[in-house]
Tab-separated table of C-alpha atoms in Angstrom:
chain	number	residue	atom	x	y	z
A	277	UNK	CA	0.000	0.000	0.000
A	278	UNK	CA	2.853	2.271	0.449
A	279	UNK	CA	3.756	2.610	-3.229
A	280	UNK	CA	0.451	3.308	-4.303
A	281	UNK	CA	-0.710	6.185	-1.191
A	282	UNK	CA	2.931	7.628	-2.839
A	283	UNK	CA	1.610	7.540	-6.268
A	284	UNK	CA	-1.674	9.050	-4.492
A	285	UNK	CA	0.164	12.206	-2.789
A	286	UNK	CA	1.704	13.063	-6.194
A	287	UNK	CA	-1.749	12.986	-8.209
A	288	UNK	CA	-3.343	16.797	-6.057
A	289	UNK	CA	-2.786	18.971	-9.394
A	290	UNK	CA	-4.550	15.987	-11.212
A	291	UNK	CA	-7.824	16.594	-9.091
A	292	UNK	CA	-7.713	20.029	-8.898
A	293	UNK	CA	-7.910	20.013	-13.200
A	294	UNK	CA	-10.535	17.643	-13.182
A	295	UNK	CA	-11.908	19.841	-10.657
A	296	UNK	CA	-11.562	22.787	-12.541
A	297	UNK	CA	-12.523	21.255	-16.581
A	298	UNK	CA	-15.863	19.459	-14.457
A	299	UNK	CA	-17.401	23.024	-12.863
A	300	UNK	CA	-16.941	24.367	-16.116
A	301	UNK	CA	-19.375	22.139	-17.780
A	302	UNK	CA	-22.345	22.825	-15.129
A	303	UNK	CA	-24.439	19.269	-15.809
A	304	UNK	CA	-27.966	20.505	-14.851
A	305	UNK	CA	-30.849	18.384	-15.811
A	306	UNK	CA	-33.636	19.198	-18.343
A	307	UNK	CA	-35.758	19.433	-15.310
A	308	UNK	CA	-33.858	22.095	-13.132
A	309	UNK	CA	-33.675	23.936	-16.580
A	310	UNK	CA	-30.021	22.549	-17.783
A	311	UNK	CA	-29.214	20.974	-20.967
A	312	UNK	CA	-27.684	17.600	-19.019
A	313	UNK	CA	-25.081	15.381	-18.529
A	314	UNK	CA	-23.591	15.183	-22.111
A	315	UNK	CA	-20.817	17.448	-22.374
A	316	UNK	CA	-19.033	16.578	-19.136
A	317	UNK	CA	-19.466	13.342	-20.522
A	318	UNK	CA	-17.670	13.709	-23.198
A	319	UNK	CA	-14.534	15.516	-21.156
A	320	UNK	CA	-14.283	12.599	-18.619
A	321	UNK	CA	-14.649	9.765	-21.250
A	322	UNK	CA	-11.575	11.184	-22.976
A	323	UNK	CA	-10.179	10.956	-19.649
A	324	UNK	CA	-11.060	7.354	-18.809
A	325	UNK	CA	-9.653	7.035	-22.827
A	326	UNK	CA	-6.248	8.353	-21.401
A	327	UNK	CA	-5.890	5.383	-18.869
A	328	UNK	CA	-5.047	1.952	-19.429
A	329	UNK	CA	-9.233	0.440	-18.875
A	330	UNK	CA	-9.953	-2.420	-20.080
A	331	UNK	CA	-13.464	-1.787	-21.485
A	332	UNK	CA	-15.452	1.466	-21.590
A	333	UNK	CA	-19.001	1.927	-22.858
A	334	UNK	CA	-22.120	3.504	-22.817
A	335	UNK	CA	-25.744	2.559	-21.316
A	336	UNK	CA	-27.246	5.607	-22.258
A	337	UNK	CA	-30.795	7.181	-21.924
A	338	UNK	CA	-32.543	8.273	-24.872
A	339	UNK	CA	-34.301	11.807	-23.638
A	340	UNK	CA	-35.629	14.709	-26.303
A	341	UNK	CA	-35.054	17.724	-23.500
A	342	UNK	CA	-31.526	17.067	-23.487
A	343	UNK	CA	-28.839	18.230	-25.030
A	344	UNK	CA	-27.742	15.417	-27.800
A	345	UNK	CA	-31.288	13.493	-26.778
A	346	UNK	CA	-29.163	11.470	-24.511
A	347	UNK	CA	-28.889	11.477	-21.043
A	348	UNK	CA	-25.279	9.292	-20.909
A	349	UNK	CA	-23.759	6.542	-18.330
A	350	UNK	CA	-20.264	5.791	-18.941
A	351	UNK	CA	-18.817	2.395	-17.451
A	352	UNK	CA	-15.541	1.901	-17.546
A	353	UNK	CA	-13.790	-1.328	-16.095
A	354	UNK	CA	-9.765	-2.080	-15.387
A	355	UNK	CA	-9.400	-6.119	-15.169
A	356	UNK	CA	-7.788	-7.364	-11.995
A	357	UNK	CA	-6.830	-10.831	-11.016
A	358	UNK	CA	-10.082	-12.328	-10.273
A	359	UNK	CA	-11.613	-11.281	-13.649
A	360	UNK	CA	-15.452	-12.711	-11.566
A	361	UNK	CA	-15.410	-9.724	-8.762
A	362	UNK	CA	-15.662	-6.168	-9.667
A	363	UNK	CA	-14.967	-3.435	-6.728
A	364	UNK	CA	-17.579	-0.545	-8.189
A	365	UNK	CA	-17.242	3.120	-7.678
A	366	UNK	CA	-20.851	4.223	-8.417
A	367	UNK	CA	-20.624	8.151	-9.359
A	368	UNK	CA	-22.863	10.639	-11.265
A	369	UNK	CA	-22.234	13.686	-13.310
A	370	UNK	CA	-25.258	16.039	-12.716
A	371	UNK	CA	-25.608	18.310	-10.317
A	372	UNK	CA	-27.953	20.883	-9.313
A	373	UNK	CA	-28.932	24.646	-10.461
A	374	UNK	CA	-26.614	27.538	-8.760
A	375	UNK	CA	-29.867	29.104	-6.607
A	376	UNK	CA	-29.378	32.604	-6.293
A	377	UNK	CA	-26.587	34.028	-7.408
A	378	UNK	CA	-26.797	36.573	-5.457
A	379	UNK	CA	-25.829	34.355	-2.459
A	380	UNK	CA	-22.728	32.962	-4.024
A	381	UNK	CA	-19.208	34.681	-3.230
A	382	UNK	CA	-17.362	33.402	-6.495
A	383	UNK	CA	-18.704	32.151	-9.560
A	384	UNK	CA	-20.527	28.828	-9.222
A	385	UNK	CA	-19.283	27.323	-12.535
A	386	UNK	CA	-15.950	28.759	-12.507
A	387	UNK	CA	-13.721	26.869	-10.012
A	388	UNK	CA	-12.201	28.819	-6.901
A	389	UNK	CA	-9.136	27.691	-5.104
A	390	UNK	CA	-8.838	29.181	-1.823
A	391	UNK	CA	-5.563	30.946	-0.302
A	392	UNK	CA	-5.416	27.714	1.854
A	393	UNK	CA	-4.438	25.717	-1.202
A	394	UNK	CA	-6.676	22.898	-0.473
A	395	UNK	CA	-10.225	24.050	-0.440
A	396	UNK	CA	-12.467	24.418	-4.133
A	397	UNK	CA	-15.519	26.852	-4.521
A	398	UNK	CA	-18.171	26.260	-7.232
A	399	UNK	CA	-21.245	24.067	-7.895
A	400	UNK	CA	-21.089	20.178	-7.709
A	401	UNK	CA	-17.459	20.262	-5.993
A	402	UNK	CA	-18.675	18.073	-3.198
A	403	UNK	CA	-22.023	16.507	-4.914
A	404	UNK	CA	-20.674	14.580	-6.678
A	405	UNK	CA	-17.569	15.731	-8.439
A	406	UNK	CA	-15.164	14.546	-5.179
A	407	UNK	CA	-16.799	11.125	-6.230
A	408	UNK	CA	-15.707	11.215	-9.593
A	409	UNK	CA	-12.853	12.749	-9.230
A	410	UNK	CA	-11.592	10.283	-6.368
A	411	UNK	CA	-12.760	7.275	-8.770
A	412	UNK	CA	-10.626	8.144	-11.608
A	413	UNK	CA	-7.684	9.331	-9.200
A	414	UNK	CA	-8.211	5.822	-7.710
A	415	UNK	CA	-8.148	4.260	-11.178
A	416	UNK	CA	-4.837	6.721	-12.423
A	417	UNK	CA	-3.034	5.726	-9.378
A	418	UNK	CA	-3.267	1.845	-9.484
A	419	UNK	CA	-2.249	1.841	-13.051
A	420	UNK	CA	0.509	4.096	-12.726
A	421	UNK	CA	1.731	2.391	-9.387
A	422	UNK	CA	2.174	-0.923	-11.616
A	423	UNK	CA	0.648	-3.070	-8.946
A	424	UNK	CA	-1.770	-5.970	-9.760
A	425	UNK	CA	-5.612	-5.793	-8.289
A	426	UNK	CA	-6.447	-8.968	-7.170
A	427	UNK	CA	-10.630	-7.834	-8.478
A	428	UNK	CA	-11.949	-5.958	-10.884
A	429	UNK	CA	-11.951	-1.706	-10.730
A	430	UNK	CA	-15.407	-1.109	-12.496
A	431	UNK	CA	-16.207	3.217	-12.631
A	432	UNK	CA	-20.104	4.115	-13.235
A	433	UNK	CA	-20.347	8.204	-14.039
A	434	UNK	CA	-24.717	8.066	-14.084
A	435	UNK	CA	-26.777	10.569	-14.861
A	436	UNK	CA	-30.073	11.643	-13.475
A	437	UNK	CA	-29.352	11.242	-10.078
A	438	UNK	CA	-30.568	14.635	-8.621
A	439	UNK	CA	-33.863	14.356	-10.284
A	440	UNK	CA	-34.934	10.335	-9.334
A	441	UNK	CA	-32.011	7.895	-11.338
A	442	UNK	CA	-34.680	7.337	-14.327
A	443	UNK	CA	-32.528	8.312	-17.191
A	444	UNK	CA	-29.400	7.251	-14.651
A	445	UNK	CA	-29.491	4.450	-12.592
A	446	UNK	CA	-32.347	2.770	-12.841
A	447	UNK	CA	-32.059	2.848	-16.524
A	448	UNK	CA	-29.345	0.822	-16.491
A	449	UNK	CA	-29.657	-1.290	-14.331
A	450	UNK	CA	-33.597	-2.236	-16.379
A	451	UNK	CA	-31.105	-2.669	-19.662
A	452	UNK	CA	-28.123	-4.635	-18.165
A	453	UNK	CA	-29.573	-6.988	-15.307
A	454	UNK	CA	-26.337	-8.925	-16.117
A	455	UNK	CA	-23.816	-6.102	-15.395
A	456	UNK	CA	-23.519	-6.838	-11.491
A	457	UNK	CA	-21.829	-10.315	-10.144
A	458	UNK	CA	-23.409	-11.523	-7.155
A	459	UNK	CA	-19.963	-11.407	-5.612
A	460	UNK	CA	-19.621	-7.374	-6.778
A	461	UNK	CA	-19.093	-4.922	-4.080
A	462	UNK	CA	-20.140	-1.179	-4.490
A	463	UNK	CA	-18.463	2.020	-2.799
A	464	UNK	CA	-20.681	5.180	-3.209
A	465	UNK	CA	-19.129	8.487	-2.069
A	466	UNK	CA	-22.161	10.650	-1.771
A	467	UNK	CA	-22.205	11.062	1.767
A	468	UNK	CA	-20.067	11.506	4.559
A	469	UNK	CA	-18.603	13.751	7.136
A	470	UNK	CA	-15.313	15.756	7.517
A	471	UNK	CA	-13.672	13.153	9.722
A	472	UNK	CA	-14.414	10.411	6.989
A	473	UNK	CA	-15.644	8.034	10.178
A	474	UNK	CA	-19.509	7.450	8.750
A	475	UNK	CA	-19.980	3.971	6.904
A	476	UNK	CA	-24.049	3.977	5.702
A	477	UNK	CA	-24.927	0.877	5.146
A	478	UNK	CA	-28.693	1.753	5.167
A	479	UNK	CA	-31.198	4.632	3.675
A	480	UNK	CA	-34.901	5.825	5.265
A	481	UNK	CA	-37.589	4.926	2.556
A	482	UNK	CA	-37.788	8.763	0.558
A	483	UNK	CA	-41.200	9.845	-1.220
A	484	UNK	CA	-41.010	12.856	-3.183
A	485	UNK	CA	-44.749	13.918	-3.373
A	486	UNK	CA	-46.971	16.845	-5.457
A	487	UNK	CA	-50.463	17.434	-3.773
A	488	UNK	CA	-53.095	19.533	-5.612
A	489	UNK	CA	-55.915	20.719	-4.002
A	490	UNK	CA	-58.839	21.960	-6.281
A	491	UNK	CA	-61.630	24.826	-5.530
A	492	UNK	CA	-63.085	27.105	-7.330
A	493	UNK	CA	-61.483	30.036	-8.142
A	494	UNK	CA	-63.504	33.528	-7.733
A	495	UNK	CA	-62.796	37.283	-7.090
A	496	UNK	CA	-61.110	37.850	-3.899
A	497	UNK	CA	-64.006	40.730	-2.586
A	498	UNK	CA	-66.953	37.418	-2.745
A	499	UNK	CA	-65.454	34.757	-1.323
A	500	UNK	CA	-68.245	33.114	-0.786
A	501	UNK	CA	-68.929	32.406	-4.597
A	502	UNK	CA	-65.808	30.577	-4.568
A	503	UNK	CA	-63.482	27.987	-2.615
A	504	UNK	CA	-60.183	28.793	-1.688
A	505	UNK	CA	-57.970	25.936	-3.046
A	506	UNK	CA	-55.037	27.903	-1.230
A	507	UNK	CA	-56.857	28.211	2.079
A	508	UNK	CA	-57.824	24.616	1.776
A	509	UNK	CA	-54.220	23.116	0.582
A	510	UNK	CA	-52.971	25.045	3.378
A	511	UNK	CA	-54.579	23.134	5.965
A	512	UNK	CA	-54.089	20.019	4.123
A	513	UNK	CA	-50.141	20.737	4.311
A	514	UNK	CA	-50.602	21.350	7.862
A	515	UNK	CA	-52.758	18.047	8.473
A	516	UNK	CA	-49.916	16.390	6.588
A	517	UNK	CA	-47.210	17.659	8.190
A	518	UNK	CA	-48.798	16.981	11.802
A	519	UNK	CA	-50.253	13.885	11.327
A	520	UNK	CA	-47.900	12.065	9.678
A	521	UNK	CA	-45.153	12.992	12.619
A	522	UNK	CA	-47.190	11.812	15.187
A	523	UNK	CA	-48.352	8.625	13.456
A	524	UNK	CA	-45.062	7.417	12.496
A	525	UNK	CA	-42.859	8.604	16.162
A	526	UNK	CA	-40.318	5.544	16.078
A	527	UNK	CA	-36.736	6.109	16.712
A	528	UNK	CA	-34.022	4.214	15.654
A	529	UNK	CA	-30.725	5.001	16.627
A	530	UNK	CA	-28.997	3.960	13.432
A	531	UNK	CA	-30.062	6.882	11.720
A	532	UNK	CA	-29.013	10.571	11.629
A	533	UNK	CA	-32.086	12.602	12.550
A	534	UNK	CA	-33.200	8.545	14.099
A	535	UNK	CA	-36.673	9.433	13.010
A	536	UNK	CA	-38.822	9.845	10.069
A	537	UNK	CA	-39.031	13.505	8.585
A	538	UNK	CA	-41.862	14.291	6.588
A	539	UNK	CA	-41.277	18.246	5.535
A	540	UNK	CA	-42.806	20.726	2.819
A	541	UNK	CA	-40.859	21.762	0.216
A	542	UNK	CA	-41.542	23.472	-2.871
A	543	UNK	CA	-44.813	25.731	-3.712
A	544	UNK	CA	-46.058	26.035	-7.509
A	545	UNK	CA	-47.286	29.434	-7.880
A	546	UNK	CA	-51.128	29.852	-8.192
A	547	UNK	CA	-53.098	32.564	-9.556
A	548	UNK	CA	-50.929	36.158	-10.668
A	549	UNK	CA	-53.016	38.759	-9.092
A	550	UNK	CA	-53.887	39.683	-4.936
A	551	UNK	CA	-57.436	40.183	-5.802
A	552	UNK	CA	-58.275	36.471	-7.347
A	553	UNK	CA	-58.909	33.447	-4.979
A	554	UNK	CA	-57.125	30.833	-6.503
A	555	UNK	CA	-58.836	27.548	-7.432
A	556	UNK	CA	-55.815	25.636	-7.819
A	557	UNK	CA	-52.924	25.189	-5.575
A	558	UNK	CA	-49.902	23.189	-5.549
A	559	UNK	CA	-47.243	21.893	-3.004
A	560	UNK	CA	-44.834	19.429	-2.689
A	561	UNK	CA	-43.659	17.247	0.383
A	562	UNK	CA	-40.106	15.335	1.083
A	563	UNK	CA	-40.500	12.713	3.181
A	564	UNK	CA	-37.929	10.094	4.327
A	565	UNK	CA	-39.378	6.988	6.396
A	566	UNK	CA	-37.590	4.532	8.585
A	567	UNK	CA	-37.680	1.026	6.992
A	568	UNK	CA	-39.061	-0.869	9.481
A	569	UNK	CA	-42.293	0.794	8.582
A	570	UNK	CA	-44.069	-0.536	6.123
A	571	UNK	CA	-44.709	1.707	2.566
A	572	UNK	CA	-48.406	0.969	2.160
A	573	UNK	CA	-49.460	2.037	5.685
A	574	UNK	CA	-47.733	5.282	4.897
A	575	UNK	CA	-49.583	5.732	1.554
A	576	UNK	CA	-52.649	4.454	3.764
A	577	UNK	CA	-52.069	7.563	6.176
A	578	UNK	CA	-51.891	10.089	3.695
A	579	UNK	CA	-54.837	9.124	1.700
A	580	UNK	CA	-57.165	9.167	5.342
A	581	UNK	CA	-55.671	12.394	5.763
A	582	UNK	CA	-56.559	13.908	2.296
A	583	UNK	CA	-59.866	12.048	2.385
A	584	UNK	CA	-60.503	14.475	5.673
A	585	UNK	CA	-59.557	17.406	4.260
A	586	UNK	CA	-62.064	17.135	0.858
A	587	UNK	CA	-64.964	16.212	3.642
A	588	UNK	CA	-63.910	19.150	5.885
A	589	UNK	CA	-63.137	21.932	3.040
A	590	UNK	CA	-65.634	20.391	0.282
A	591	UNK	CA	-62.266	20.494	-2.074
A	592	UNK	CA	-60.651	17.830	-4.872
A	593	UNK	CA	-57.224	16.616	-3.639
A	594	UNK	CA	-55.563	14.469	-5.631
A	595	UNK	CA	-51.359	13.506	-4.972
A	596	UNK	CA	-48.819	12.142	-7.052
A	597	UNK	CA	-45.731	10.455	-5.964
A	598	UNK	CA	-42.847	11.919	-8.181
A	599	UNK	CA	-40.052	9.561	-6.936
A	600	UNK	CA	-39.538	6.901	-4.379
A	601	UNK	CA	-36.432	4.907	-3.404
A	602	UNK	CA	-37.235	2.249	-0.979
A	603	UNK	CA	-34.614	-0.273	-0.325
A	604	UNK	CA	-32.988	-2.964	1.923
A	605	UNK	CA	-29.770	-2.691	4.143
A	606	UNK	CA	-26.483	-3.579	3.983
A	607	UNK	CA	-25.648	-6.336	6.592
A	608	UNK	CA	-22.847	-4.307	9.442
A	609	UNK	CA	-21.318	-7.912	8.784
A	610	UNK	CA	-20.728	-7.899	5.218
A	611	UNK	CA	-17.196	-8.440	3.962
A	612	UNK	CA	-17.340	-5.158	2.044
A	613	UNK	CA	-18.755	-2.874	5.325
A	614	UNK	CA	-15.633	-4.478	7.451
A	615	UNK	CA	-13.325	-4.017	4.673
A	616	UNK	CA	-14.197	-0.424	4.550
A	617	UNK	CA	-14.162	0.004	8.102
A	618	UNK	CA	-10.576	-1.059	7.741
A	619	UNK	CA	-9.649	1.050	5.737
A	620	UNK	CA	-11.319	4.495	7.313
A	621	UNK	CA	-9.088	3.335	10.323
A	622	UNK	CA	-5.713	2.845	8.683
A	623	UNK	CA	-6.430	6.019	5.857
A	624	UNK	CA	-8.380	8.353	7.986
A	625	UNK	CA	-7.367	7.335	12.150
A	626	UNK	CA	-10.554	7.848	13.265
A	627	UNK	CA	-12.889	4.791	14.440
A	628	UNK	CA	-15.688	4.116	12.154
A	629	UNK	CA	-19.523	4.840	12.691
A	630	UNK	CA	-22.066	2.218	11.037
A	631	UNK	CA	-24.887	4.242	10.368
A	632	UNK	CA	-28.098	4.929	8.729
A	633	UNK	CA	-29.024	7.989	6.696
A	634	UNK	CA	-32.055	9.904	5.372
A	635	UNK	CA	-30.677	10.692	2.085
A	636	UNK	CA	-31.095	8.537	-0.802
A	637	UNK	CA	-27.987	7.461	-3.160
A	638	UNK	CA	-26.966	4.829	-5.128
A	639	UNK	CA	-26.968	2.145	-2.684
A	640	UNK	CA	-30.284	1.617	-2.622
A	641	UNK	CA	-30.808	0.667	-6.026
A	642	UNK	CA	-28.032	-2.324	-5.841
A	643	UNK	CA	-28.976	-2.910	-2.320
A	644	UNK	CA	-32.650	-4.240	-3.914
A	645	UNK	CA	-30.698	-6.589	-6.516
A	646	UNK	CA	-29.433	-8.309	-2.958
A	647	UNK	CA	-25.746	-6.641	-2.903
A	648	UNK	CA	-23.706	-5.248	-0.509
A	649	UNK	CA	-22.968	-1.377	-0.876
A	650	UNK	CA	-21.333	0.959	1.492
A	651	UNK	CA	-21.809	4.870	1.435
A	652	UNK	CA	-19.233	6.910	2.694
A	653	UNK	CA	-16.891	9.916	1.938
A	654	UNK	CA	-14.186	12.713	4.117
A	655	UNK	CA	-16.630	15.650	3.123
A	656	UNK	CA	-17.541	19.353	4.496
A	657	UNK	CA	-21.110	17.578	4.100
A	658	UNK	CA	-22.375	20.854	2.127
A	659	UNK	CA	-24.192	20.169	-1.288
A	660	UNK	CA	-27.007	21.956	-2.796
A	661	UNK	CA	-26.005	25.270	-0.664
A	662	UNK	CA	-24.278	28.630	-2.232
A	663	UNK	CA	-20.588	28.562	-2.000
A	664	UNK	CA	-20.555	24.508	-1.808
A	665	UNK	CA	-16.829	23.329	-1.138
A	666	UNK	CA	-14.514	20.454	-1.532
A	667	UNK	CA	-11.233	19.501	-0.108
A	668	UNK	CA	-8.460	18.627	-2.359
A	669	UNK	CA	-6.892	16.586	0.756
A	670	UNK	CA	-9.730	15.096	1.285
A	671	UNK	CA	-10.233	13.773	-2.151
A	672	UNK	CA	-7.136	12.267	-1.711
A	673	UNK	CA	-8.035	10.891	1.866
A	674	UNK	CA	-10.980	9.096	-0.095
A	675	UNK	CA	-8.489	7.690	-3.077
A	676	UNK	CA	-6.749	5.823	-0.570
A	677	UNK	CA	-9.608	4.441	1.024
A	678	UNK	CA	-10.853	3.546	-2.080
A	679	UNK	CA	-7.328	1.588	-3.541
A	680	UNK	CA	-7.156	0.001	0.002
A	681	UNK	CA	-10.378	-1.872	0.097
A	682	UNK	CA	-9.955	-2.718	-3.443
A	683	UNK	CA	-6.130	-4.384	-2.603
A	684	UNK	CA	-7.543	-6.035	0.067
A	685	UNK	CA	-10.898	-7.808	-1.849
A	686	UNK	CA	-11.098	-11.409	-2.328
């Protein structure tokens, strides 16, 4: 391991460019109002092309809002020893819009090194470009170190992830059922904490849900000739909100909150004007369950809660559920969670956590095919906020963790 954490310590200025070249090419969905995945693509698959992998292809998403009509996943794999065991680094290229600008002390697609030397400014630093970046760091520093993996390295850069895996994830995994060994182990790096101690092994159940509430709209000096769909939603929300807290109260001390959270989000706007009582109102709700309650009494809960609110407010609710990720754990005992553990002591000297988390990544898709994944990163723990960082240092931290649970698989 020596030679290759060397090789490692030499390959900062290598991160730092892909660092740089990757917030250049902001990778914002269709959805969030971006053109997509495809150009970053196309920089880090002539940087896989550079290295010495194996195979590299594409599973990609046919979609007409994007730029190119693709949304694309790159694999790339570097053959070890054992040609029947692939170590995967699951990654993904998108990331989400800036926010306001206003907020934001540097440019968020223009890379900012601070005076420290170690810590980068700019938008998708941390979520998820550390990720890729440590993956093909990881990948550049076994070859170059000349030492022989005893698995596979397989790299996934996905697409789609920030917006529900359809055109990422889950798309390829519904086209190549055969790409995953039942021996495979997967390393996600979405998650973490600045000490690099977490190791998630499983996820809270996440719904992603858009309620509409439907009145009658009518001017806002007779409001009695109408019925306030904003008025009504509102008290819905609340209901919601309320109810579904004190219904579903466990704790679990695996997790980080160790209970369910079940929080508004986002509000579509309704009607333009002060003076018009709206007849149609929109809001959304993120909600992230423990496991060990069961999906369909949750859906249960919500519609007994909406079916109160039409009764009380003589409204039509109706709810969608925009994405869902519900998935099994990882067992604390798996080969690949103790491996990892391993490694976060001898890389990172700190003693390792085995958690839970309410975020969704990766892991739970593989998780459902019956295979072990472990979540875990050395990270500031900042995405989707103005002025999001990264930590050269800690990329590295992460590269070594990385090459030394893939020298030590079986």
């Amino acid at each position: 391991m020596e030679k290759i954490f060397k090789t490692i310590d030499g390959l900062r200025d290598y991160v730092l460019e892909l660092q740089t070249n990757m917030t250049a090419l902001p990778a914002v969905s269709p959805e969030q109002g971006g053109k997509g995945e495809l150009a970053k693509s196309k920089y880090l698959e002539a940087e896989l092309k550079k290295m010495k992998f194996d195979e590299i292809f594409h599973i990609d998403a046919p979609d007409a809002t994007a730029e190119g009509g693709v949304r694309p996943n790159i694999i790339a794999r570097y053959y070890g020893k054992n040609r029947d065991v692939t170590l995967w680094l699951l990654t993904h290229m998108d990331v989400v819009p800036e926010g306001d600008r206003a907020l934001w002390k540097t440019d968020p697609f223009k890379l900012t090194l601070d005076a420290d030397g170690d810590t980068i400014y700019g938008r998708g630093v941390e979520d998820n470009q550390q990720a890729v970046s440590a993956a093909l760091t990881a990948a550049k520093a076994v070859m170059e170190s000349g030492a022989e993996i005893p698995v596979n390295l397989g790299i996934m850069l996905l697409s789609d992830e920030e917006t529900g895996n359809k055109y990422g994830m889950d798309y390829v995994i519904a086209q190549r059922p055969d790409l995953f060994g039942k021996n495979d182990s997967f390393l996600v790096q979405d998650s973490g904490d600045p000490q690099g101690c977490e190791v998630e092994i499983a996820e809270k159940n996440v719904f992603w849900i858009k309620f509409t509430t439907e009145g009658k709209q009518c001017h806002g000096s007779m409001p009695a000739s109408g019925n306030n769909a904003l008025y009504a939603g509102s008290q819905l929300l609340i209901r919601l909100r309320d109810g579904l807290y004190a219904k579903f109260d466990k704790r679990d001390s695996l997790f980080a909150p160790d209970n369910s959270t079940f929080e508004p989000t986002k509000k579509d706007a309704n009607v333009p004007n002060v003076n018009t009582i709206p007849g149609t109102d929109v809001f959304y709700m993120d909600c992230r369950v423990l496991p060990s309650y069961d999906p369909q009494v949750f859906k249960d809960e919500i519609a007994s809660i909406i079916k109160g609110v039409e009764k009380d407010f003589k409204v039509k609710v109706t709810w969608e559920i925009l994405h869902s990720a519900v998935s099994k754990a990882t067992s604390p005992d798996a080969p690949i969670v103790k491996l990892y553990c391993e490694a976060v002591k001898e890389v990172n000297k700190v003693e390792p956590k085995v958690l839970g988390v309410g975020g969704g990544t990766f892991a739970a898709a593989v998780r459902n095919l019956d295979l072990a994944a472990v979540v875990g990163s050395k990270i500031y723990g900042d995405p989707h906020i103005p002025n999001e960082k990264s930590s050269l240092k800690f990329t590295l931290d992460d590269v070594k963790v990385i090459t030394y649970v893939l020298m030590h698989l079986k």
